[in-house]
Amino acid sequence: MILIAGIPSEEPVARVIESAENLGIAHVVFSQRDALHYELQVDFSGQQLRAELRLGGQRIDLMQLQGVYFRMMDSASLPENHAATPFRLPAPKLQRLRFVNDLFAQLADVLPCRVLNRPHHMGSNFSKLYQLAFIREAGLEVPASLLTNEPEAVADFEDVHGPLIYKSISGVRSIVKPLTIDEKGRLHHLRSLPTQFQECLQGHNVRVHVVGDALFAARISSESVDYRYASHDGNRTTMQPVNLPQEVAEKCFRLASTLRLPLCGIDLFETEGGDFFCFEANPCPGYSYFQNEASLPISDAIVRYLEYGTAQAPNGANN
């Protein structure tokens, strides 16, 4: 049996549930918003961990699970925590909801089964620069980059590398934008907000998802610098499955292994000359967008990996 933890209505979680049902794999769903009604018993004695989850009259020995798909949001971000929503809970119930969620998140770090992904392995994404060191270690090239709070340094960097893009250096999602003439007029704000600048590459974005021993890649075409927000610019984004060069694929597997992320979303860029660069690795990828747009069976691979230890389809075809 596998356990799927998160908010069932969120598409990445919903697609994993759907795949488990379609593949006939026994599963149970840990819904964060229903955790108030769960019982979670944990015992550690004689140097042996025991953990049992009770929900809906069902008892699940967590130590006997084959795998866990973990996509839980911070319990403080749940609607039940916010007074402005109709879901706000009374203090005692809210405290219990948080406790059960937080305790299960801690268990996900130590359960003996396969977990996609353990919370404490996701920390590398909190600092983009820290993560870049692992990307280089895996053998992937990184675009020329500058982190600075000095406007003069940006001008010097642009003189050397040409047109630039800029983005946040934190783990919080941000929109990648080109450094335009208008934006240069705001560079004095760098004094209080260090920002990352990179050379603006020409070619195509490639999104890679590593799932255990399987890899899925999609080539992305868009007129926008940040294809995720193309519609905001009145542009379109299209995707199609692509087979990566073996050397690049091996480096993606190596990066996922180095980061200890058996489920990993890797942002690559293929230049017009056929060179590959890597921007970052996402430890909790919203893979369903790419699954839908490029017809990649990622959720099936997730379920197979959790249950069997291999994400490979029976016929060996993954993309």
PDB file of C-alpha atoms in Angstrom:
ATOM      1  CA  MET A   1       0.000   0.000   0.000  1.00  0.00           C
ATOM      2  CA  ILE A   2       1.095   3.567  -0.673  1.00  0.00           C
ATOM      3  CA  LEU A   3       0.024   6.752   1.094  1.00  0.00           C
ATOM      4  CA  ILE A   4      -0.710  10.020  -0.714  1.00  0.00           C
ATOM      5  CA  ALA A   5      -0.393  13.082   1.521  1.00  0.00           C
ATOM      6  CA  GLY A   6      -1.526  16.582   0.665  1.00  0.00           C
ATOM      7  CA  ILE A   7      -4.697  18.324  -0.457  1.00  0.00           C
ATOM      8  CA  PRO A   8      -6.631  15.894  -2.684  1.00  0.00           C
ATOM      9  CA  SER A   9      -8.179  18.624  -4.815  1.00  0.00           C
ATOM     10  CA  GLU A  10      -4.780  20.036  -5.812  1.00  0.00           C
ATOM     11  CA  GLU A  11      -4.022  18.690  -9.263  1.00  0.00           C
ATOM     12  CA  PRO A  12      -0.599  17.040  -8.652  1.00  0.00           C
ATOM     13  CA  VAL A  13      -2.108  15.136  -5.713  1.00  0.00           C
ATOM     14  CA  ALA A  14      -5.331  14.374  -7.591  1.00  0.00           C
ATOM     15  CA  ARG A  15      -3.409  12.932 -10.542  1.00  0.00           C
ATOM     16  CA  VAL A  16      -1.425  10.584  -8.282  1.00  0.00           C
ATOM     17  CA  ILE A  17      -4.667   9.390  -6.695  1.00  0.00           C
ATOM     18  CA  GLU A  18      -6.149   8.860 -10.156  1.00  0.00           C
ATOM     19  CA  SER A  19      -3.097   6.894 -11.306  1.00  0.00           C
ATOM     20  CA  ALA A  20      -3.187   4.678  -8.220  1.00  0.00           C
ATOM     21  CA  GLU A  21      -6.832   3.908  -8.935  1.00  0.00           C
ATOM     22  CA  ASN A  22      -6.219   3.230 -12.633  1.00  0.00           C
ATOM     23  CA  LEU A  23      -3.204   1.007 -11.968  1.00  0.00           C
ATOM     24  CA  GLY A  24      -5.024  -0.935  -9.246  1.00  0.00           C
ATOM     25  CA  ILE A  25      -2.485  -0.051  -6.563  1.00  0.00           C
ATOM     26  CA  ALA A  26      -3.787  -0.044  -2.999  1.00  0.00           C
ATOM     27  CA  HIS A  27      -3.553   3.428  -1.525  1.00  0.00           C
ATOM     28  CA  VAL A  28      -4.791   5.650   1.249  1.00  0.00           C
ATOM     29  CA  VAL A  29      -5.105   9.435   1.195  1.00  0.00           C
ATOM     30  CA  PHE A  30      -3.908  11.658   4.031  1.00  0.00           C
ATOM     31  CA  SER A  31      -5.869  14.861   3.473  1.00  0.00           C
ATOM     32  CA  GLN A  32      -4.320  17.773   5.302  1.00  0.00           C
ATOM     33  CA  ARG A  33      -7.624  19.552   5.686  1.00  0.00           C
ATOM     34  CA  ASP A  34      -9.250  16.460   7.249  1.00  0.00           C
ATOM     35  CA  ALA A  35      -6.365  15.760   9.635  1.00  0.00           C
ATOM     36  CA  LEU A  36      -8.411  17.139  12.509  1.00  0.00           C
ATOM     37  CA  HIS A  37     -10.390  13.881  12.416  1.00  0.00           C
ATOM     38  CA  TYR A  38      -7.365  11.555  12.224  1.00  0.00           C
ATOM     39  CA  GLU A  39      -5.558   9.760  15.016  1.00  0.00           C
ATOM     40  CA  LEU A  40      -1.819   9.456  14.704  1.00  0.00           C
ATOM     41  CA  GLN A  41      -0.053   7.301  17.271  1.00  0.00           C
ATOM     42  CA  VAL A  42       3.732   7.286  17.459  1.00  0.00           C
ATOM     43  CA  ASP A  43       5.880   5.277  19.843  1.00  0.00           C
ATOM     44  CA  PHE A  44       9.633   4.923  20.101  1.00  0.00           C
ATOM     45  CA  SER A  45      10.855   2.343  22.542  1.00  0.00           C
ATOM     46  CA  GLY A  46      13.630  -0.197  22.483  1.00  0.00           C
ATOM     47  CA  GLN A  47      15.222   1.770  19.619  1.00  0.00           C
ATOM     48  CA  GLN A  48      12.273   0.852  17.415  1.00  0.00           C
ATOM     49  CA  LEU A  49       9.806   3.282  15.872  1.00  0.00           C
ATOM     50  CA  ARG A  50       6.108   2.430  15.669  1.00  0.00           C
ATOM     51  CA  ALA A  51       3.554   4.614  13.945  1.00  0.00           C
ATOM     52  CA  GLU A  52      -0.117   4.035  13.223  1.00  0.00           C
ATOM     53  CA  LEU A  53      -2.638   6.220  11.436  1.00  0.00           C
ATOM     54  CA  ARG A  54      -6.375   5.889  11.984  1.00  0.00           C
ATOM     55  CA  LEU A  55      -8.751   7.562   9.572  1.00  0.00           C
ATOM     56  CA  GLY A  56     -12.298   6.773   8.594  1.00  0.00           C
ATOM     57  CA  GLY A  57     -12.348   3.661  10.744  1.00  0.00           C
ATOM     58  CA  GLN A  58      -9.258   2.293   8.968  1.00  0.00           C
ATOM     59  CA  ARG A  59      -5.992   1.521  10.757  1.00  0.00           C
ATOM     60  CA  ILE A  60      -2.794   1.890   8.741  1.00  0.00           C
ATOM     61  CA  ASP A  61       0.537   0.662  10.059  1.00  0.00           C
ATOM     62  CA  LEU A  62       2.807   3.347   8.635  1.00  0.00           C
ATOM     63  CA  MET A  63       5.835   1.122   9.113  1.00  0.00           C
ATOM     64  CA  GLN A  64       4.435  -1.309   6.540  1.00  0.00           C
ATOM     65  CA  LEU A  65       3.851   1.201   3.745  1.00  0.00           C
ATOM     66  CA  GLN A  66       5.595   0.691   0.418  1.00  0.00           C
ATOM     67  CA  GLY A  67       5.825   4.401  -0.262  1.00  0.00           C
ATOM     68  CA  VAL A  68       4.557   7.914   0.444  1.00  0.00           C
ATOM     69  CA  TYR A  69       3.848  10.723  -2.020  1.00  0.00           C
ATOM     70  CA  PHE A  70       4.436  13.819   0.121  1.00  0.00           C
ATOM     71  CA  ARG A  71       3.057  17.126  -1.150  1.00  0.00           C
ATOM     72  CA  MET A  72       1.943  18.837   2.028  1.00  0.00           C
ATOM     73  CA  MET A  73       1.799  22.582   2.367  1.00  0.00           C
ATOM     74  CA  ASP A  74       2.837  24.389   5.545  1.00  0.00           C
ATOM     75  CA  SER A  75      -0.076  23.828   7.936  1.00  0.00           C
ATOM     76  CA  ALA A  76       0.015  27.538   8.825  1.00  0.00           C
ATOM     77  CA  SER A  77      -0.994  28.287   5.211  1.00  0.00           C
ATOM     78  CA  LEU A  78      -4.180  26.205   5.248  1.00  0.00           C
ATOM     79  CA  PRO A  79      -7.440  28.174   4.852  1.00  0.00           C
ATOM     80  CA  GLU A  80      -8.506  26.938   8.266  1.00  0.00           C
ATOM     81  CA  ASN A  81      -5.838  29.231   9.769  1.00  0.00           C
ATOM     82  CA  HIS A  82      -7.108  32.456   8.254  1.00  0.00           C
ATOM     83  CA  ALA A  83      -9.815  34.553   9.856  1.00  0.00           C
ATOM     84  CA  ALA A  84     -10.846  36.002   6.489  1.00  0.00           C
ATOM     85  CA  THR A  85     -12.103  32.641   5.204  1.00  0.00           C
ATOM     86  CA  PRO A  86     -15.270  30.725   6.103  1.00  0.00           C
ATOM     87  CA  PHE A  87     -13.067  27.701   6.912  1.00  0.00           C
ATOM     88  CA  ARG A  88     -11.507  29.263  10.016  1.00  0.00           C
ATOM     89  CA  LEU A  89     -11.493  26.761  12.907  1.00  0.00           C
ATOM     90  CA  PRO A  90     -11.861  27.425  16.637  1.00  0.00           C
ATOM     91  CA  ALA A  91      -8.513  27.540  18.417  1.00  0.00           C
ATOM     92  CA  PRO A  92      -8.623  24.014  19.983  1.00  0.00           C
ATOM     93  CA  LYS A  93      -9.530  22.347  16.668  1.00  0.00           C
ATOM     94  CA  LEU A  94      -6.988  24.418  14.797  1.00  0.00           C
ATOM     95  CA  GLN A  95      -4.292  23.377  17.255  1.00  0.00           C
ATOM     96  CA  ARG A  96      -5.116  19.714  16.728  1.00  0.00           C
ATOM     97  CA  LEU A  97      -5.173  20.112  12.936  1.00  0.00           C
ATOM     98  CA  ARG A  98      -1.725  21.671  12.981  1.00  0.00           C
ATOM     99  CA  PHE A  99      -0.357  19.076  15.386  1.00  0.00           C
ATOM    100  CA  VAL A 100      -1.442  16.070  13.315  1.00  0.00           C
ATOM    101  CA  ASN A 101      -0.176  17.634  10.091  1.00  0.00           C
ATOM    102  CA  ASP A 102       3.153  18.645  11.571  1.00  0.00           C
ATOM    103  CA  LEU A 103       3.689  15.302  13.271  1.00  0.00           C
ATOM    104  CA  PHE A 104       3.042  13.427  10.038  1.00  0.00           C
ATOM    105  CA  ALA A 105       5.468  15.723   8.202  1.00  0.00           C
ATOM    106  CA  GLN A 106       8.130  14.825  10.755  1.00  0.00           C
ATOM    107  CA  LEU A 107       7.362  11.132  10.317  1.00  0.00           C
ATOM    108  CA  ALA A 108       7.849  11.456   6.552  1.00  0.00           C
ATOM    109  CA  ASP A 109      11.524  12.112   7.256  1.00  0.00           C
ATOM    110  CA  VAL A 110      12.051   8.819   9.077  1.00  0.00           C
ATOM    111  CA  LEU A 111       9.585   6.258   7.695  1.00  0.00           C
ATOM    112  CA  PRO A 112      11.459   3.231   6.291  1.00  0.00           C
ATOM    113  CA  CYS A 113       9.576   3.227   2.960  1.00  0.00           C
ATOM    114  CA  ARG A 114      10.196   5.177  -0.253  1.00  0.00           C
ATOM    115  CA  VAL A 115       9.155   8.834   0.106  1.00  0.00           C
ATOM    116  CA  LEU A 116       8.760  11.392  -2.675  1.00  0.00           C
ATOM    117  CA  ASN A 117      10.269  13.540  -1.184  1.00  0.00           C
ATOM    118  CA  ARG A 118      11.412  13.648   2.419  1.00  0.00           C
ATOM    119  CA  PRO A 119      10.916  17.185   3.806  1.00  0.00           C
ATOM    120  CA  HIS A 120      14.456  17.626   5.100  1.00  0.00           C
ATOM    121  CA  HIS A 121      15.856  16.832   1.645  1.00  0.00           C
ATOM    122  CA  MET A 122      13.948  19.741   0.093  1.00  0.00           C
ATOM    123  CA  GLY A 123      15.989  22.439   1.816  1.00  0.00           C
ATOM    124  CA  SER A 124      18.505  22.986  -0.986  1.00  0.00           C
ATOM    125  CA  ASN A 125      15.903  25.024  -2.883  1.00  0.00           C
ATOM    126  CA  PHE A 126      15.721  27.658  -0.154  1.00  0.00           C
ATOM    127  CA  SER A 127      18.860  29.244  -1.620  1.00  0.00           C
ATOM    128  CA  LYS A 128      19.259  29.270  -5.390  1.00  0.00           C
ATOM    129  CA  LEU A 129      22.991  29.982  -5.122  1.00  0.00           C
ATOM    130  CA  TYR A 130      23.553  27.098  -2.706  1.00  0.00           C
ATOM    131  CA  GLN A 131      21.733  24.800  -5.109  1.00  0.00           C
ATOM    132  CA  LEU A 132      23.834  25.976  -8.066  1.00  0.00           C
ATOM    133  CA  ALA A 133      26.876  24.405  -6.401  1.00  0.00           C
ATOM    134  CA  PHE A 134      25.161  20.999  -6.533  1.00  0.00           C
ATOM    135  CA  ILE A 135      24.144  21.588 -10.142  1.00  0.00           C
ATOM    136  CA  ARG A 136      27.763  22.187 -11.108  1.00  0.00           C
ATOM    137  CA  GLU A 137      28.855  19.170  -9.071  1.00  0.00           C
ATOM    138  CA  ALA A 138      26.497  17.014 -11.143  1.00  0.00           C
ATOM    139  CA  GLY A 139      28.265  18.201 -14.293  1.00  0.00           C
ATOM    140  CA  LEU A 140      25.561  20.523 -15.629  1.00  0.00           C
ATOM    141  CA  GLU A 141      26.537  23.944 -16.921  1.00  0.00           C
ATOM    142  CA  VAL A 142      25.097  27.092 -15.323  1.00  0.00           C
ATOM    143  CA  PRO A 143      24.535  30.394 -17.183  1.00  0.00           C
ATOM    144  CA  ALA A 144      26.881  33.237 -16.303  1.00  0.00           C
ATOM    145  CA  SER A 145      25.368  34.587 -13.094  1.00  0.00           C
ATOM    146  CA  LEU A 146      25.722  37.579 -10.809  1.00  0.00           C
ATOM    147  CA  LEU A 147      24.276  38.126  -7.342  1.00  0.00           C
ATOM    148  CA  THR A 148      24.624  41.709  -6.266  1.00  0.00           C
ATOM    149  CA  ASN A 149      23.119  44.732  -4.555  1.00  0.00           C
ATOM    150  CA  GLU A 150      25.343  47.156  -6.503  1.00  0.00           C
ATOM    151  CA  PRO A 151      23.860  48.787  -9.643  1.00  0.00           C
ATOM    152  CA  GLU A 152      27.330  49.421 -11.030  1.00  0.00           C
ATOM    153  CA  ALA A 153      28.130  45.713 -10.940  1.00  0.00           C
ATOM    154  CA  VAL A 154      25.065  44.976 -13.086  1.00  0.00           C
ATOM    155  CA  ALA A 155      26.244  47.431 -15.755  1.00  0.00           C
ATOM    156  CA  ASP A 156      29.698  45.840 -15.822  1.00  0.00           C
ATOM    157  CA  PHE A 157      28.183  42.361 -16.030  1.00  0.00           C
ATOM    158  CA  GLU A 158      25.947  43.385 -18.928  1.00  0.00           C
ATOM    159  CA  ASP A 159      28.940  44.829 -20.787  1.00  0.00           C
ATOM    160  CA  VAL A 160      30.558  41.394 -20.716  1.00  0.00           C
ATOM    161  CA  HIS A 161      27.556  39.076 -21.221  1.00  0.00           C
ATOM    162  CA  GLY A 162      25.041  41.132 -23.193  1.00  0.00           C
ATOM    163  CA  PRO A 163      21.277  41.182 -22.481  1.00  0.00           C
ATOM    164  CA  LEU A 164      20.333  39.945 -19.003  1.00  0.00           C
ATOM    165  CA  ILE A 165      17.420  38.455 -17.121  1.00  0.00           C
ATOM    166  CA  TYR A 166      16.854  38.787 -13.376  1.00  0.00           C
ATOM    167  CA  LYS A 167      15.074  36.783 -10.675  1.00  0.00           C
ATOM    168  CA  SER A 168      14.801  36.125  -6.956  1.00  0.00           C
ATOM    169  CA  ILE A 169      17.477  34.166  -5.104  1.00  0.00           C
ATOM    170  CA  SER A 170      15.109  32.667  -2.509  1.00  0.00           C
ATOM    171  CA  GLY A 171      13.015  29.527  -2.608  1.00  0.00           C
ATOM    172  CA  VAL A 172       9.866  31.607  -3.109  1.00  0.00           C
ATOM    173  CA  ARG A 173       8.533  31.446  -6.655  1.00  0.00           C
ATOM    174  CA  SER A 174       9.220  34.579  -8.658  1.00  0.00           C
ATOM    175  CA  ILE A 175       8.714  35.738 -12.240  1.00  0.00           C
ATOM    176  CA  VAL A 176      11.823  35.778 -14.416  1.00  0.00           C
ATOM    177  CA  LYS A 177      12.020  39.051 -16.355  1.00  0.00           C
ATOM    178  CA  PRO A 178      14.341  40.643 -18.911  1.00  0.00           C
ATOM    179  CA  LEU A 179      16.401  43.597 -17.747  1.00  0.00           C
ATOM    180  CA  THR A 180      14.842  46.338 -19.888  1.00  0.00           C
ATOM    181  CA  ILE A 181      15.691  50.024 -20.085  1.00  0.00           C
ATOM    182  CA  ASP A 182      12.768  50.769 -17.761  1.00  0.00           C
ATOM    183  CA  GLU A 183      13.980  48.197 -15.241  1.00  0.00           C
ATOM    184  CA  LYS A 184      17.481  49.685 -15.303  1.00  0.00           C
ATOM    185  CA  GLY A 185      15.936  52.874 -13.993  1.00  0.00           C
ATOM    186  CA  ARG A 186      14.999  50.971 -10.825  1.00  0.00           C
ATOM    187  CA  LEU A 187      18.388  49.386 -10.154  1.00  0.00           C
ATOM    188  CA  HIS A 188      18.971  51.713  -7.193  1.00  0.00           C
ATOM    189  CA  HIS A 189      16.542  49.458  -5.276  1.00  0.00           C
ATOM    190  CA  LEU A 190      19.248  46.770  -5.309  1.00  0.00           C
ATOM    191  CA  ARG A 191      20.796  48.476  -2.303  1.00  0.00           C
ATOM    192  CA  SER A 192      18.137  46.856  -0.116  1.00  0.00           C
ATOM    193  CA  LEU A 193      17.265  43.829  -2.251  1.00  0.00           C
ATOM    194  CA  PRO A 194      20.143  41.656  -3.573  1.00  0.00           C
ATOM    195  CA  THR A 195      19.047  40.086  -6.864  1.00  0.00           C
ATOM    196  CA  GLN A 196      20.349  37.434  -9.231  1.00  0.00           C
ATOM    197  CA  PHE A 197      21.158  38.371 -12.821  1.00  0.00           C
ATOM    198  CA  GLN A 198      21.994  35.924 -15.613  1.00  0.00           C
ATOM    199  CA  GLU A 199      22.905  36.116 -19.265  1.00  0.00           C
ATOM    200  CA  CYS A 200      19.837  35.851 -21.490  1.00  0.00           C
ATOM    201  CA  LEU A 201      20.234  32.630 -23.461  1.00  0.00           C
ATOM    202  CA  GLN A 202      18.685  32.017 -26.876  1.00  0.00           C
ATOM    203  CA  GLY A 203      16.926  28.716 -27.563  1.00  0.00           C
ATOM    204  CA  HIS A 204      14.320  26.624 -25.758  1.00  0.00           C
ATOM    205  CA  ASN A 205      13.480  25.810 -22.162  1.00  0.00           C
ATOM    206  CA  VAL A 206      13.432  22.095 -21.376  1.00  0.00           C
ATOM    207  CA  ARG A 207      11.673  20.808 -18.274  1.00  0.00           C
ATOM    208  CA  VAL A 208      12.894  17.469 -16.936  1.00  0.00           C
ATOM    209  CA  HIS A 209      11.183  15.317 -14.330  1.00  0.00           C
ATOM    210  CA  VAL A 210      13.204  12.574 -12.695  1.00  0.00           C
ATOM    211  CA  VAL A 211      11.068   9.914 -11.005  1.00  0.00           C
ATOM    212  CA  GLY A 212      13.335   7.307  -9.459  1.00  0.00           C
ATOM    213  CA  ASP A 213      14.841   5.459 -12.407  1.00  0.00           C
ATOM    214  CA  ALA A 214      12.711   7.174 -15.076  1.00  0.00           C
ATOM    215  CA  LEU A 215      13.109  10.516 -16.797  1.00  0.00           C
ATOM    216  CA  PHE A 216      10.576  12.638 -18.670  1.00  0.00           C
ATOM    217  CA  ALA A 217      11.531  15.727 -20.671  1.00  0.00           C
ATOM    218  CA  ALA A 218       9.475  18.370 -22.459  1.00  0.00           C
ATOM    219  CA  ARG A 219      10.789  21.003 -24.860  1.00  0.00           C
ATOM    220  CA  ILE A 220       8.977  24.307 -24.341  1.00  0.00           C
ATOM    221  CA  SER A 221       8.303  26.942 -26.977  1.00  0.00           C
ATOM    222  CA  SER A 222       7.270  30.415 -25.870  1.00  0.00           C
ATOM    223  CA  GLU A 223       7.886  34.027 -26.836  1.00  0.00           C
ATOM    224  CA  SER A 224       8.014  34.995 -23.158  1.00  0.00           C
ATOM    225  CA  VAL A 225      11.164  34.844 -21.045  1.00  0.00           C
ATOM    226  CA  ASP A 226       9.183  33.118 -18.290  1.00  0.00           C
ATOM    227  CA  TYR A 227       6.951  30.662 -20.145  1.00  0.00           C
ATOM    228  CA  ARG A 228       4.888  30.007 -17.016  1.00  0.00           C
ATOM    229  CA  TYR A 229       3.410  33.494 -17.303  1.00  0.00           C
ATOM    230  CA  ALA A 230       3.210  33.748 -21.089  1.00  0.00           C
ATOM    231  CA  SER A 231      -0.533  34.451 -20.992  1.00  0.00           C
ATOM    232  CA  HIS A 232       0.165  37.587 -18.922  1.00  0.00           C
ATOM    233  CA  ASP A 233       2.133  38.910 -21.911  1.00  0.00           C
ATOM    234  CA  GLY A 234      -0.486  37.833 -24.437  1.00  0.00           C
ATOM    235  CA  ASN A 235       1.739  34.979 -25.607  1.00  0.00           C
ATOM    236  CA  ARG A 236       1.297  31.204 -25.839  1.00  0.00           C
ATOM    237  CA  THR A 237       3.344  28.312 -24.524  1.00  0.00           C
ATOM    238  CA  THR A 238       3.502  24.917 -26.221  1.00  0.00           C
ATOM    239  CA  MET A 239       5.291  21.735 -25.174  1.00  0.00           C
ATOM    240  CA  GLN A 240       6.275  18.455 -26.713  1.00  0.00           C
ATOM    241  CA  PRO A 241       8.068  15.368 -25.354  1.00  0.00           C
ATOM    242  CA  VAL A 242      11.762  15.188 -26.192  1.00  0.00           C
ATOM    243  CA  ASN A 243      14.537  12.645 -25.708  1.00  0.00           C
ATOM    244  CA  LEU A 244      17.592  14.185 -24.065  1.00  0.00           C
ATOM    245  CA  PRO A 245      21.140  13.318 -25.124  1.00  0.00           C
ATOM    246  CA  GLN A 246      22.277  10.423 -22.935  1.00  0.00           C
ATOM    247  CA  GLU A 247      25.019  12.474 -21.311  1.00  0.00           C
ATOM    248  CA  VAL A 248      22.561  15.203 -20.281  1.00  0.00           C
ATOM    249  CA  ALA A 249      20.054  12.644 -18.977  1.00  0.00           C
ATOM    250  CA  GLU A 250      22.762  10.988 -16.870  1.00  0.00           C
ATOM    251  CA  LYS A 251      23.670  14.347 -15.355  1.00  0.00           C
ATOM    252  CA  CYS A 252      20.008  14.956 -14.454  1.00  0.00           C
ATOM    253  CA  PHE A 253      19.876  11.589 -12.683  1.00  0.00           C
ATOM    254  CA  ARG A 254      23.128  12.484 -10.925  1.00  0.00           C
ATOM    255  CA  LEU A 255      21.723  15.826  -9.771  1.00  0.00           C
ATOM    256  CA  ALA A 256      18.565  14.222  -8.385  1.00  0.00           C
ATOM    257  CA  SER A 257      20.706  11.660  -6.566  1.00  0.00           C
ATOM    258  CA  THR A 258      23.087  14.307  -5.190  1.00  0.00           C
ATOM    259  CA  LEU A 259      20.151  16.323  -3.847  1.00  0.00           C
ATOM    260  CA  ARG A 260      18.558  13.093  -2.532  1.00  0.00           C
ATOM    261  CA  LEU A 261      15.378  13.906  -4.431  1.00  0.00           C
ATOM    262  CA  PRO A 262      13.998  10.807  -6.200  1.00  0.00           C
ATOM    263  CA  LEU A 263      11.263  13.107  -7.543  1.00  0.00           C
ATOM    264  CA  CYS A 264      12.822  16.202  -9.033  1.00  0.00           C
ATOM    265  CA  GLY A 265      11.797  18.892 -11.532  1.00  0.00           C
ATOM    266  CA  ILE A 266      14.895  20.216 -13.329  1.00  0.00           C
ATOM    267  CA  ASP A 267      14.836  23.393 -15.415  1.00  0.00           C
ATOM    268  CA  LEU A 268      17.203  23.141 -18.380  1.00  0.00           C
ATOM    269  CA  PHE A 269      17.798  25.391 -21.366  1.00  0.00           C
ATOM    270  CA  GLU A 270      18.948  24.171 -24.762  1.00  0.00           C
ATOM    271  CA  THR A 271      20.696  26.891 -26.743  1.00  0.00           C
ATOM    272  CA  GLU A 272      20.439  27.304 -30.488  1.00  0.00           C
ATOM    273  CA  GLY A 273      23.895  25.715 -30.693  1.00  0.00           C
ATOM    274  CA  GLY A 274      22.737  22.570 -28.850  1.00  0.00           C
ATOM    275  CA  ASP A 275      24.387  23.293 -25.483  1.00  0.00           C
ATOM    276  CA  PHE A 276      22.472  22.590 -22.268  1.00  0.00           C
ATOM    277  CA  PHE A 277      22.406  24.798 -19.184  1.00  0.00           C
ATOM    278  CA  CYS A 278      20.613  24.271 -15.880  1.00  0.00           C
ATOM    279  CA  PHE A 279      18.764  26.963 -13.940  1.00  0.00           C
ATOM    280  CA  GLU A 280      17.517  25.081 -10.876  1.00  0.00           C
ATOM    281  CA  ALA A 281      15.975  21.914  -9.438  1.00  0.00           C
ATOM    282  CA  ASN A 282      12.504  21.895  -7.894  1.00  0.00           C
ATOM    283  CA  PRO A 283      12.139  19.505  -4.916  1.00  0.00           C
ATOM    284  CA  CYS A 284       8.324  19.493  -4.993  1.00  0.00           C
ATOM    285  CA  PRO A 285       7.448  19.926  -8.661  1.00  0.00           C
ATOM    286  CA  GLY A 286       3.983  20.778  -9.882  1.00  0.00           C
ATOM    287  CA  TYR A 287       4.496  18.156 -12.575  1.00  0.00           C
ATOM    288  CA  SER A 288       0.835  17.983 -13.659  1.00  0.00           C
ATOM    289  CA  TYR A 289       1.135  21.108 -15.840  1.00  0.00           C
ATOM    290  CA  PHE A 290       3.835  19.399 -17.910  1.00  0.00           C
ATOM    291  CA  GLN A 291       2.044  16.058 -17.828  1.00  0.00           C
ATOM    292  CA  ASN A 292      -1.064  17.672 -19.279  1.00  0.00           C
ATOM    293  CA  GLU A 293       0.636  19.843 -21.895  1.00  0.00           C
ATOM    294  CA  ALA A 294       3.204  17.318 -23.148  1.00  0.00           C
ATOM    295  CA  SER A 295       1.241  14.089 -22.525  1.00  0.00           C
ATOM    296  CA  LEU A 296       3.866  12.646 -20.181  1.00  0.00           C
ATOM    297  CA  PRO A 297       2.753   9.811 -17.823  1.00  0.00           C
ATOM    298  CA  ILE A 298       4.514  11.229 -14.775  1.00  0.00           C
ATOM    299  CA  SER A 299       1.853  10.431 -12.177  1.00  0.00           C
ATOM    300  CA  ASP A 300       1.815   6.783 -13.290  1.00  0.00           C
ATOM    301  CA  ALA A 301       5.591   6.684 -12.825  1.00  0.00           C
ATOM    302  CA  ILE A 302       5.273   8.185  -9.331  1.00  0.00           C
ATOM    303  CA  VAL A 303       2.799   5.514  -8.266  1.00  0.00           C
ATOM    304  CA  ARG A 304       4.830   2.665  -9.763  1.00  0.00           C
ATOM    305  CA  TYR A 305       8.012   3.877  -8.089  1.00  0.00           C
ATOM    306  CA  LEU A 306       6.334   4.101  -4.692  1.00  0.00           C
ATOM    307  CA  GLU A 307       4.785   0.640  -4.952  1.00  0.00           C
ATOM    308  CA  TYR A 308       7.451  -1.326  -6.817  1.00  0.00           C
ATOM    309  CA  GLY A 309      10.679   0.641  -6.472  1.00  0.00           C
ATOM    310  CA  THR A 310      10.861   1.236 -10.226  1.00  0.00           C
ATOM    311  CA  ALA A 311       9.061   3.898 -12.223  1.00  0.00           C
ATOM    312  CA  GLN A 312       9.556   2.100 -15.500  1.00  0.00           C
ATOM    313  CA  ALA A 313       6.417   1.172 -17.417  1.00  0.00           C
ATOM    314  CA  PRO A 314       6.046  -2.548 -18.212  1.00  0.00           C
ATOM    315  CA  ASN A 315       6.983  -1.907 -21.854  1.00  0.00           C
ATOM    316  CA  GLY A 316       9.923   0.267 -20.840  1.00  0.00           C
ATOM    317  CA  ALA A 317       8.553   3.365 -22.564  1.00  0.00           C
ATOM    318  CA  ASN A 318       8.475   6.515 -20.432  1.00  0.00           C
ATOM    319  CA  ASN A 319       8.444   9.423 -22.872  1.00  0.00           C
TER     320      ASN A 319
END
